[in-house]
């Protein structure tokens, strides 16, 4: 190999590859493959359609469909489905259609897929969460191919990633608003670059690298827990004798069963073009993480949903169950999904790298200033973006980012921003790395200039920001839409000022100064953060119901409408869908807990007490159990009463009631049940314990 050649230029066949690596991209119809399958003029027409949204001419679309179908057939497919993301968690929608058509002239079956079939299909929008945008008598909805996200083959079906809108053109899905928010970021980022003197860039894209955490537990144990089956989390359960306190699970080796699972998961995802790079054990026993290399936000969101599907399917095949819920077990680490977020240009620049030239340093400060403003003014939206019933168990609970959204730059960089705000030079923040000397024979380490802050909701990571507050069971498109909306609004505001004649450097300085309150590099789990939030008047929304209320504030409606992300009806619908999901989820939990207490826990505990009394024993243990059983019955009654008092006509009120009345009633009942679990005859305890669940891999 000549010195100018990189390892990537070496011919592929020169190096033997394990089959897993030989089959990467096997099942994804990306541009590289598509280009080989279709005529250049068809490809050109396709690329034009992707760039403009103007449909391909019929003969080109039909030719494209033939090639796509033949490619899918060669992978064993007999049919296809559009693959879309209704307004629910990361659970996609699909409707299988076959490649069988009818030639009515010859009156016989044929194998066919038309261009129209490939690009769109129609469905009933009223049976998906729609927030009133659809009704049973006005139900039409359309699903359209998102040509920015490549088709793929999974389970012998050709899947076509798609957007999902109502007959009125209003978004019924997670993807459409994200695509619109990406457009808004692109538009206003280009304006800002223009103000900074960049004439070459024609596109700014948002990149995302997610980190998916999850628990893997034995399937039979899972099935024996009605609470897990109904709610995805344990609603009761005493702490195990050993939890995560030894810190010996994080990055420890995988058990043989989980290792086999991970090997297959990686292989399957690679075939689908999902670039899984990292797999490891997480903090809690039975908890793990996978993450791919970042890609464009829209594709990253699709890949994440698909990866979750693969994990679910594989878990079944290994007699395991995967839990994505944000808090499946009390007292041990919950499950998040950090979203590493950044902006890149088509000229190859990363807008969040401090840079080496004056131009790059200024660009970095300008874009980071926009982010500071976005987080400061629109902390309510970022909080909404991560608000779910499940994620409320994490946020602000000393294990995950707090409910107050702040930005961590690191002490050195934060000072630099304060200096720039006072007129200091952009280029004063020098270098991007420092060296750490260990000792020979270990070579010096190249380290990031700033420390890591695991308590920060939005830390800078050297070339990107990490939105750490996203929940493990969320569809990431919605939180990303909120981030991009806040940032696009700020880019727009800065450019509007510059367009009106204000000096762009003054705009940058003022933006930092006015939004510096959002900078916090301290310990986000400490009291300091609350004092800081008070001092700078930062948004502090403790619970999801509070956050949802803010979605339709005048400020937020104006923002969404002006950026073209949501119209007024769409944002009201989204608010309703979120509130409804919150109420429904807590309703399921409350009823599941009541049933487990009434039909399993109370009878077992009463039998245990009865057998002790029957044998004529008297002891303080027996007395305590008796007392706890009485408390358990009373707390179950109280929970039942609380459920009975749920307001029904107003969704906002119902959501607040869930938070303020139902959750405390559930907690009170659970506390008693957990104390009983520590005392009652283990042979009588009717459901698997925490130890059974987390130490059975
Ligand atoms: P951590 O050490 O925080 O757990 P990981 O290595 O698990 O981080 O994940 C980091 C993620 O950030 C990866 O998905 C990686 O591809 C992504 N990432 C790296 N650079 C960028 C960037 N410029 N923009 C967006 N994401 C990025
Ligand atoms: Mg990680």
PDB file of C-alpha atoms in Angstrom, residues 212-464:
ATOM      1  CA  UNK A 212     -30.367   3.034  23.398  1.00  0.00           C
ATOM      2  CA  UNK A 213     -30.464   1.548  26.879  1.00  0.00           C
ATOM      3  CA  UNK A 214     -32.656  -1.431  27.768  1.00  0.00           C
ATOM      4  CA  UNK A 215     -33.121  -4.308  30.189  1.00  0.00           C
ATOM      5  CA  UNK A 216     -33.105  -7.938  29.120  1.00  0.00           C
ATOM      6  CA  UNK A 217     -34.937 -10.315  31.405  1.00  0.00           C
ATOM      7  CA  UNK A 218     -35.988 -13.930  31.234  1.00  0.00           C
ATOM      8  CA  UNK A 219     -39.242 -14.305  29.318  1.00  0.00           C
ATOM      9  CA  UNK A 220     -40.889 -16.674  31.792  1.00  0.00           C
ATOM     10  CA  UNK A 221     -40.159 -14.318  34.665  1.00  0.00           C
ATOM     11  CA  UNK A 222     -41.621 -11.474  32.637  1.00  0.00           C
ATOM     12  CA  UNK A 223     -44.787 -13.411  31.877  1.00  0.00           C
ATOM     13  CA  UNK A 224     -45.265 -14.178  35.560  1.00  0.00           C
ATOM     14  CA  UNK A 225     -45.439 -10.447  36.370  1.00  0.00           C
ATOM     15  CA  UNK A 226     -48.830  -9.019  35.330  1.00  0.00           C
ATOM     16  CA  UNK A 227     -47.541  -5.507  36.037  1.00  0.00           C
ATOM     17  CA  UNK A 228     -44.669  -5.860  33.560  1.00  0.00           C
ATOM     18  CA  UNK A 229     -46.945  -7.330  30.928  1.00  0.00           C
ATOM     19  CA  UNK A 230     -49.561  -4.587  31.344  1.00  0.00           C
ATOM     20  CA  UNK A 231     -47.406  -1.555  32.086  1.00  0.00           C
ATOM     21  CA  UNK A 232     -43.860  -2.401  30.992  1.00  0.00           C
ATOM     22  CA  UNK A 233     -42.581  -1.662  34.478  1.00  0.00           C
ATOM     23  CA  UNK A 234     -42.791  -3.248  37.898  1.00  0.00           C
ATOM     24  CA  UNK A 235     -45.440  -1.498  39.967  1.00  0.00           C
ATOM     25  CA  UNK A 236     -44.231  -3.105  43.148  1.00  0.00           C
ATOM     26  CA  UNK A 237     -41.216  -5.081  44.309  1.00  0.00           C
ATOM     27  CA  UNK A 238     -38.913  -4.877  47.314  1.00  0.00           C
ATOM     28  CA  UNK A 239     -35.287  -3.943  46.719  1.00  0.00           C
ATOM     29  CA  UNK A 240     -33.131  -6.995  45.975  1.00  0.00           C
ATOM     30  CA  UNK A 241     -30.454  -7.956  48.514  1.00  0.00           C
ATOM     31  CA  UNK A 242     -27.919  -6.854  45.935  1.00  0.00           C
ATOM     32  CA  UNK A 243     -28.726  -4.106  43.486  1.00  0.00           C
ATOM     33  CA  UNK A 244     -26.170  -2.014  41.621  1.00  0.00           C
ATOM     34  CA  UNK A 245     -24.297  -0.796  44.709  1.00  0.00           C
ATOM     35  CA  UNK A 246     -21.149  -2.803  43.971  1.00  0.00           C
ATOM     36  CA  UNK A 247     -20.819  -0.998  40.627  1.00  0.00           C
ATOM     37  CA  UNK A 248     -19.826  -4.294  39.095  1.00  0.00           C
ATOM     38  CA  UNK A 249     -22.222  -4.481  36.169  1.00  0.00           C
ATOM     39  CA  UNK A 250     -21.253  -1.361  34.222  1.00  0.00           C
ATOM     40  CA  UNK A 251     -19.026  -2.434  31.293  1.00  0.00           C
ATOM     41  CA  UNK A 252     -18.659  -5.907  32.796  1.00  0.00           C
ATOM     42  CA  UNK A 253     -18.575  -8.835  30.377  1.00  0.00           C
ATOM     43  CA  UNK A 254     -21.914  -9.979  28.986  1.00  0.00           C
ATOM     44  CA  UNK A 255     -23.307 -13.282  30.203  1.00  0.00           C
ATOM     45  CA  UNK A 256     -23.033 -16.003  27.533  1.00  0.00           C
ATOM     46  CA  UNK A 257     -26.755 -15.793  26.763  1.00  0.00           C
ATOM     47  CA  UNK A 258     -26.719 -12.025  26.399  1.00  0.00           C
ATOM     48  CA  UNK A 259     -23.539 -12.226  24.381  1.00  0.00           C
ATOM     49  CA  UNK A 260     -25.212 -14.519  21.862  1.00  0.00           C
ATOM     50  CA  UNK A 261     -28.135 -12.118  21.788  1.00  0.00           C
ATOM     51  CA  UNK A 262     -25.897  -9.099  21.157  1.00  0.00           C
ATOM     52  CA  UNK A 263     -23.945 -10.856  18.410  1.00  0.00           C
ATOM     53  CA  UNK A 264     -27.136 -11.586  16.545  1.00  0.00           C
ATOM     54  CA  UNK A 265     -28.577  -8.147  17.218  1.00  0.00           C
ATOM     55  CA  UNK A 266     -25.527  -6.445  15.750  1.00  0.00           C
ATOM     56  CA  UNK A 267     -25.485  -8.712  12.724  1.00  0.00           C
ATOM     57  CA  UNK A 268     -29.166  -8.174  11.998  1.00  0.00           C
ATOM     58  CA  UNK A 269     -28.849  -4.410  12.382  1.00  0.00           C
ATOM     59  CA  UNK A 270     -25.774  -4.206  10.181  1.00  0.00           C
ATOM     60  CA  UNK A 271     -27.657  -6.029   7.443  1.00  0.00           C
ATOM     61  CA  UNK A 272     -30.276  -3.285   7.727  1.00  0.00           C
ATOM     62  CA  UNK A 273     -27.678  -0.557   7.419  1.00  0.00           C
ATOM     63  CA  UNK A 274     -27.807   0.369  11.123  1.00  0.00           C
ATOM     64  CA  UNK A 275     -24.227   1.125  12.047  1.00  0.00           C
ATOM     65  CA  UNK A 276     -24.109  -0.417  15.548  1.00  0.00           C
ATOM     66  CA  UNK A 277     -20.713   0.475  16.852  1.00  0.00           C
ATOM     67  CA  UNK A 278     -20.906   0.035  20.574  1.00  0.00           C
ATOM     68  CA  UNK A 279     -22.542  -2.535  22.862  1.00  0.00           C
ATOM     69  CA  UNK A 280     -22.013  -2.739  26.590  1.00  0.00           C
ATOM     70  CA  UNK A 281     -23.469  -3.517  29.988  1.00  0.00           C
ATOM     71  CA  UNK A 282     -25.106  -0.550  31.694  1.00  0.00           C
ATOM     72  CA  UNK A 283     -25.171   0.412  35.359  1.00  0.00           C
ATOM     73  CA  UNK A 284     -28.002  -1.793  36.652  1.00  0.00           C
ATOM     74  CA  UNK A 285     -27.941  -5.587  36.666  1.00  0.00           C
ATOM     75  CA  UNK A 286     -29.605  -6.855  33.434  1.00  0.00           C
ATOM     76  CA  UNK A 287     -29.251  -3.437  31.794  1.00  0.00           C
ATOM     77  CA  UNK A 288     -27.433  -2.889  28.489  1.00  0.00           C
ATOM     78  CA  UNK A 289     -26.801  -0.301  25.799  1.00  0.00           C
ATOM     79  CA  UNK A 290     -26.262  -0.222  22.057  1.00  0.00           C
ATOM     80  CA  UNK A 291     -25.392   2.762  19.893  1.00  0.00           C
ATOM     81  CA  UNK A 292     -24.734   3.342  16.215  1.00  0.00           C
ATOM     82  CA  UNK A 293     -22.635   5.972  14.512  1.00  0.00           C
ATOM     83  CA  UNK A 294     -24.631   9.160  14.011  1.00  0.00           C
ATOM     84  CA  UNK A 295     -26.524   9.890  10.805  1.00  0.00           C
ATOM     85  CA  UNK A 296     -29.153  12.361   9.618  1.00  0.00           C
ATOM     86  CA  UNK A 297     -31.800  13.010  12.266  1.00  0.00           C
ATOM     87  CA  UNK A 298     -34.688  11.629  10.258  1.00  0.00           C
ATOM     88  CA  UNK A 299     -32.848   8.449   9.362  1.00  0.00           C
ATOM     89  CA  UNK A 300     -31.481   8.127  12.893  1.00  0.00           C
ATOM     90  CA  UNK A 301     -35.045   8.219  14.229  1.00  0.00           C
ATOM     91  CA  UNK A 302     -36.176   5.525  11.772  1.00  0.00           C
ATOM     92  CA  UNK A 303     -33.135   3.408  12.559  1.00  0.00           C
ATOM     93  CA  UNK A 304     -33.848   3.675  16.248  1.00  0.00           C
ATOM     94  CA  UNK A 305     -37.408   2.383  15.876  1.00  0.00           C
ATOM     95  CA  UNK A 306     -36.179  -0.432  13.649  1.00  0.00           C
ATOM     96  CA  UNK A 307     -33.400  -1.305  16.094  1.00  0.00           C
ATOM     97  CA  UNK A 308     -35.979  -1.499  18.889  1.00  0.00           C
ATOM     98  CA  UNK A 309     -38.023  -3.902  16.732  1.00  0.00           C
ATOM     99  CA  UNK A 310     -34.982  -6.060  16.108  1.00  0.00           C
ATOM    100  CA  UNK A 311     -34.227  -6.179  19.829  1.00  0.00           C
ATOM    101  CA  UNK A 312     -37.826  -7.173  20.629  1.00  0.00           C
ATOM    102  CA  UNK A 313     -37.897  -9.886  17.968  1.00  0.00           C
ATOM    103  CA  UNK A 314     -34.551 -11.317  18.936  1.00  0.00           C
ATOM    104  CA  UNK A 315     -35.402 -11.313  22.609  1.00  0.00           C
ATOM    105  CA  UNK A 316     -38.369 -13.559  21.841  1.00  0.00           C
ATOM    106  CA  UNK A 317     -36.113 -15.913  19.936  1.00  0.00           C
ATOM    107  CA  UNK A 318     -33.776 -16.127  22.942  1.00  0.00           C
ATOM    108  CA  UNK A 319     -36.567 -16.598  25.493  1.00  0.00           C
ATOM    109  CA  UNK A 320     -35.821 -13.145  26.787  1.00  0.00           C
ATOM    110  CA  UNK A 321     -37.913  -9.978  26.958  1.00  0.00           C
ATOM    111  CA  UNK A 322     -36.537  -6.531  26.345  1.00  0.00           C
ATOM    112  CA  UNK A 323     -37.793  -3.660  28.504  1.00  0.00           C
ATOM    113  CA  UNK A 324     -37.447  -0.127  27.158  1.00  0.00           C
ATOM    114  CA  UNK A 325     -39.523   1.521  29.892  1.00  0.00           C
ATOM    115  CA  UNK A 326     -37.767   4.453  31.560  1.00  0.00           C
ATOM    116  CA  UNK A 327     -38.093   2.974  35.036  1.00  0.00           C
ATOM    117  CA  UNK A 328     -38.777  -0.750  34.999  1.00  0.00           C
ATOM    118  CA  UNK A 329     -37.392  -1.255  38.511  1.00  0.00           C
ATOM    119  CA  UNK A 330     -37.451   1.149  41.444  1.00  0.00           C
ATOM    120  CA  UNK A 331     -34.158   1.752  43.194  1.00  0.00           C
ATOM    121  CA  UNK A 332     -31.852   0.864  40.300  1.00  0.00           C
ATOM    122  CA  UNK A 333     -30.809   2.788  37.225  1.00  0.00           C
ATOM    123  CA  UNK A 334     -33.532   3.818  34.813  1.00  0.00           C
ATOM    124  CA  UNK A 335     -33.424   3.779  31.035  1.00  0.00           C
ATOM    125  CA  UNK A 336     -32.592   6.776  28.905  1.00  0.00           C
ATOM    126  CA  UNK A 337     -31.755   7.374  25.296  1.00  0.00           C
ATOM    127  CA  UNK A 338     -29.174  10.108  24.914  1.00  0.00           C
ATOM    128  CA  UNK A 339     -29.480  11.945  21.620  1.00  0.00           C
ATOM    129  CA  UNK A 340     -26.140  13.265  20.402  1.00  0.00           C
ATOM    130  CA  UNK A 341     -27.160  16.199  18.257  1.00  0.00           C
ATOM    131  CA  UNK A 342     -25.143  18.353  15.881  1.00  0.00           C
ATOM    132  CA  UNK A 343     -25.218  20.409  12.699  1.00  0.00           C
ATOM    133  CA  UNK A 344     -23.057  19.828   9.643  1.00  0.00           C
ATOM    134  CA  UNK A 345     -22.777  21.554   6.269  1.00  0.00           C
ATOM    135  CA  UNK A 346     -22.612  20.032   2.815  1.00  0.00           C
ATOM    136  CA  UNK A 347     -19.156  21.573   2.568  1.00  0.00           C
ATOM    137  CA  UNK A 348     -17.948  19.265   5.331  1.00  0.00           C
ATOM    138  CA  UNK A 349     -17.972  21.624   8.303  1.00  0.00           C
ATOM    139  CA  UNK A 350     -19.171  20.665  11.765  1.00  0.00           C
ATOM    140  CA  UNK A 351     -20.773  23.797  13.221  1.00  0.00           C
ATOM    141  CA  UNK A 352     -20.084  22.786  16.823  1.00  0.00           C
ATOM    142  CA  UNK A 353     -16.320  22.343  16.594  1.00  0.00           C
ATOM    143  CA  UNK A 354     -14.475  25.362  18.067  1.00  0.00           C
ATOM    144  CA  UNK A 355     -12.317  25.509  14.955  1.00  0.00           C
ATOM    145  CA  UNK A 356      -8.836  26.712  14.242  1.00  0.00           C
ATOM    146  CA  UNK A 357      -9.294  29.832  12.153  1.00  0.00           C
ATOM    147  CA  UNK A 358     -10.956  33.089  13.164  1.00  0.00           C
ATOM    148  CA  UNK A 359     -13.788  32.297  10.767  1.00  0.00           C
ATOM    149  CA  UNK A 360     -14.383  28.865  12.296  1.00  0.00           C
ATOM    150  CA  UNK A 361     -14.200  30.171  15.860  1.00  0.00           C
ATOM    151  CA  UNK A 362     -16.734  32.873  15.108  1.00  0.00           C
ATOM    152  CA  UNK A 363     -19.041  30.397  13.361  1.00  0.00           C
ATOM    153  CA  UNK A 364     -18.844  28.044  16.337  1.00  0.00           C
ATOM    154  CA  UNK A 365     -19.677  30.812  18.796  1.00  0.00           C
ATOM    155  CA  UNK A 366     -22.539  32.081  16.606  1.00  0.00           C
ATOM    156  CA  UNK A 367     -24.232  28.696  16.306  1.00  0.00           C
ATOM    157  CA  UNK A 368     -23.690  27.866  19.949  1.00  0.00           C
ATOM    158  CA  UNK A 369     -25.204  31.237  20.850  1.00  0.00           C
ATOM    159  CA  UNK A 370     -28.288  30.222  18.864  1.00  0.00           C
ATOM    160  CA  UNK A 371     -28.455  26.981  20.806  1.00  0.00           C
ATOM    161  CA  UNK A 372     -28.157  28.848  24.133  1.00  0.00           C
ATOM    162  CA  UNK A 373     -31.041  31.071  23.143  1.00  0.00           C
ATOM    163  CA  UNK A 374     -33.054  28.073  21.970  1.00  0.00           C
ATOM    164  CA  UNK A 375     -32.630  26.257  25.265  1.00  0.00           C
ATOM    165  CA  UNK A 376     -33.126  29.385  27.355  1.00  0.00           C
ATOM    166  CA  UNK A 377     -36.263  30.720  25.680  1.00  0.00           C
ATOM    167  CA  UNK A 378     -37.706  27.347  24.779  1.00  0.00           C
ATOM    168  CA  UNK A 379     -36.770  25.216  27.759  1.00  0.00           C
ATOM    169  CA  UNK A 380     -40.496  24.525  28.048  1.00  0.00           C
ATOM    170  CA  UNK A 381     -40.498  22.903  24.609  1.00  0.00           C
ATOM    171  CA  UNK A 382     -37.426  20.823  25.325  1.00  0.00           C
ATOM    172  CA  UNK A 383     -39.081  19.687  28.543  1.00  0.00           C
ATOM    173  CA  UNK A 384     -42.250  18.833  26.570  1.00  0.00           C
ATOM    174  CA  UNK A 385     -40.112  16.858  24.167  1.00  0.00           C
ATOM    175  CA  UNK A 386     -39.051  14.484  26.926  1.00  0.00           C
ATOM    176  CA  UNK A 387     -42.304  14.423  28.882  1.00  0.00           C
ATOM    177  CA  UNK A 388     -43.927  11.025  29.183  1.00  0.00           C
ATOM    178  CA  UNK A 389     -45.403   9.138  32.107  1.00  0.00           C
ATOM    179  CA  UNK A 390     -42.384   6.831  32.062  1.00  0.00           C
ATOM    180  CA  UNK A 391     -39.735   9.527  31.783  1.00  0.00           C
ATOM    181  CA  UNK A 392     -41.182  11.447  34.739  1.00  0.00           C
ATOM    182  CA  UNK A 393     -39.673   8.706  36.909  1.00  0.00           C
ATOM    183  CA  UNK A 394     -36.214   9.696  35.715  1.00  0.00           C
ATOM    184  CA  UNK A 395     -36.172  13.454  35.288  1.00  0.00           C
ATOM    185  CA  UNK A 396     -35.069  15.200  38.399  1.00  0.00           C
ATOM    186  CA  UNK A 397     -34.639  11.921  40.237  1.00  0.00           C
ATOM    187  CA  UNK A 398     -30.896  11.926  40.857  1.00  0.00           C
ATOM    188  CA  UNK A 399     -30.076   9.505  38.096  1.00  0.00           C
ATOM    189  CA  UNK A 400     -30.894  11.412  35.012  1.00  0.00           C
ATOM    190  CA  UNK A 401     -30.842  14.988  33.860  1.00  0.00           C
ATOM    191  CA  UNK A 402     -32.957  17.289  35.970  1.00  0.00           C
ATOM    192  CA  UNK A 403     -36.273  18.684  34.828  1.00  0.00           C
ATOM    193  CA  UNK A 404     -34.577  22.087  34.416  1.00  0.00           C
ATOM    194  CA  UNK A 405     -32.876  22.189  31.033  1.00  0.00           C
ATOM    195  CA  UNK A 406     -29.449  23.865  31.065  1.00  0.00           C
ATOM    196  CA  UNK A 407     -26.375  23.763  28.837  1.00  0.00           C
ATOM    197  CA  UNK A 408     -22.969  22.576  30.021  1.00  0.00           C
ATOM    198  CA  UNK A 409     -20.036  23.905  28.028  1.00  0.00           C
ATOM    199  CA  UNK A 410     -17.304  23.117  30.535  1.00  0.00           C
ATOM    200  CA  UNK A 411     -15.615  25.688  32.733  1.00  0.00           C
ATOM    201  CA  UNK A 412     -13.046  26.873  30.155  1.00  0.00           C
ATOM    202  CA  UNK A 413     -15.433  27.199  27.257  1.00  0.00           C
ATOM    203  CA  UNK A 414     -18.106  28.824  29.394  1.00  0.00           C
ATOM    204  CA  UNK A 415     -15.623  31.512  30.395  1.00  0.00           C
ATOM    205  CA  UNK A 416     -14.745  31.977  26.738  1.00  0.00           C
ATOM    206  CA  UNK A 417     -18.398  32.661  25.912  1.00  0.00           C
ATOM    207  CA  UNK A 418     -18.666  35.163  28.734  1.00  0.00           C
ATOM    208  CA  UNK A 419     -15.529  36.868  27.427  1.00  0.00           C
ATOM    209  CA  UNK A 420     -16.849  36.992  23.870  1.00  0.00           C
ATOM    210  CA  UNK A 421     -20.088  38.489  25.157  1.00  0.00           C
ATOM    211  CA  UNK A 422     -18.002  41.329  26.631  1.00  0.00           C
ATOM    212  CA  UNK A 423     -16.266  41.904  23.310  1.00  0.00           C
ATOM    213  CA  UNK A 424     -13.381  39.426  23.649  1.00  0.00           C
ATOM    214  CA  UNK A 425     -11.872  37.750  20.568  1.00  0.00           C
ATOM    215  CA  UNK A 426     -13.552  34.668  19.088  1.00  0.00           C
ATOM    216  CA  UNK A 427     -10.250  32.908  18.570  1.00  0.00           C
ATOM    217  CA  UNK A 428      -9.128  33.060  22.204  1.00  0.00           C
ATOM    218  CA  UNK A 429     -10.306  29.526  22.932  1.00  0.00           C
ATOM    219  CA  UNK A 430      -7.297  27.712  21.647  1.00  0.00           C
ATOM    220  CA  UNK A 431      -6.851  24.100  20.740  1.00  0.00           C
ATOM    221  CA  UNK A 432      -9.383  21.372  20.958  1.00  0.00           C
ATOM    222  CA  UNK A 433      -7.524  18.795  22.994  1.00  0.00           C
ATOM    223  CA  UNK A 434      -5.122  18.372  25.842  1.00  0.00           C
ATOM    224  CA  UNK A 435      -2.590  15.630  26.469  1.00  0.00           C
ATOM    225  CA  UNK A 436      -2.725  13.353  29.488  1.00  0.00           C
ATOM    226  CA  UNK A 437       0.545  11.688  30.352  1.00  0.00           C
ATOM    227  CA  UNK A 438       0.128   8.307  32.053  1.00  0.00           C
ATOM    228  CA  UNK A 439       3.499   6.592  32.004  1.00  0.00           C
ATOM    229  CA  UNK A 440       5.472   4.620  29.444  1.00  0.00           C
ATOM    230  CA  UNK A 441       4.701   2.201  27.930  1.00  0.00           C
ATOM    231  CA  UNK A 442       1.249   3.799  27.744  1.00  0.00           C
ATOM    232  CA  UNK A 443       1.258   6.497  25.096  1.00  0.00           C
ATOM    233  CA  UNK A 444       0.009   9.947  26.108  1.00  0.00           C
ATOM    234  CA  UNK A 445      -3.733  10.304  25.788  1.00  0.00           C
ATOM    235  CA  UNK A 446      -5.403  12.936  23.646  1.00  0.00           C
ATOM    236  CA  UNK A 447      -8.231  14.189  25.844  1.00  0.00           C
ATOM    237  CA  UNK A 448     -11.087  16.577  25.343  1.00  0.00           C
ATOM    238  CA  UNK A 449     -10.411  20.053  26.694  1.00  0.00           C
ATOM    239  CA  UNK A 450     -13.549  20.055  28.799  1.00  0.00           C
ATOM    240  CA  UNK A 451     -14.655  17.586  31.448  1.00  0.00           C
ATOM    241  CA  UNK A 452     -17.763  15.425  31.132  1.00  0.00           C
ATOM    242  CA  UNK A 453     -20.906  16.355  33.061  1.00  0.00           C
ATOM    243  CA  UNK A 454     -23.277  13.443  33.518  1.00  0.00           C
ATOM    244  CA  UNK A 455     -25.782  15.568  35.405  1.00  0.00           C
ATOM    245  CA  UNK A 456     -26.284  18.071  32.602  1.00  0.00           C
ATOM    246  CA  UNK A 457     -29.326  17.765  30.346  1.00  0.00           C
ATOM    247  CA  UNK A 458     -27.522  19.338  27.392  1.00  0.00           C
ATOM    248  CA  UNK A 459     -23.724  19.091  27.624  1.00  0.00           C
ATOM    249  CA  UNK A 460     -21.317  19.999  24.834  1.00  0.00           C
ATOM    250  CA  UNK A 461     -19.191  17.002  23.825  1.00  0.00           C
ATOM    251  CA  UNK A 462     -16.407  18.549  21.784  1.00  0.00           C
ATOM    252  CA  UNK A 463     -18.179  18.455  18.410  1.00  0.00           C
ATOM    253  CA  UNK A 464     -21.885  18.072  19.281  1.00  0.00           C
TER     254      UNK A 464
END
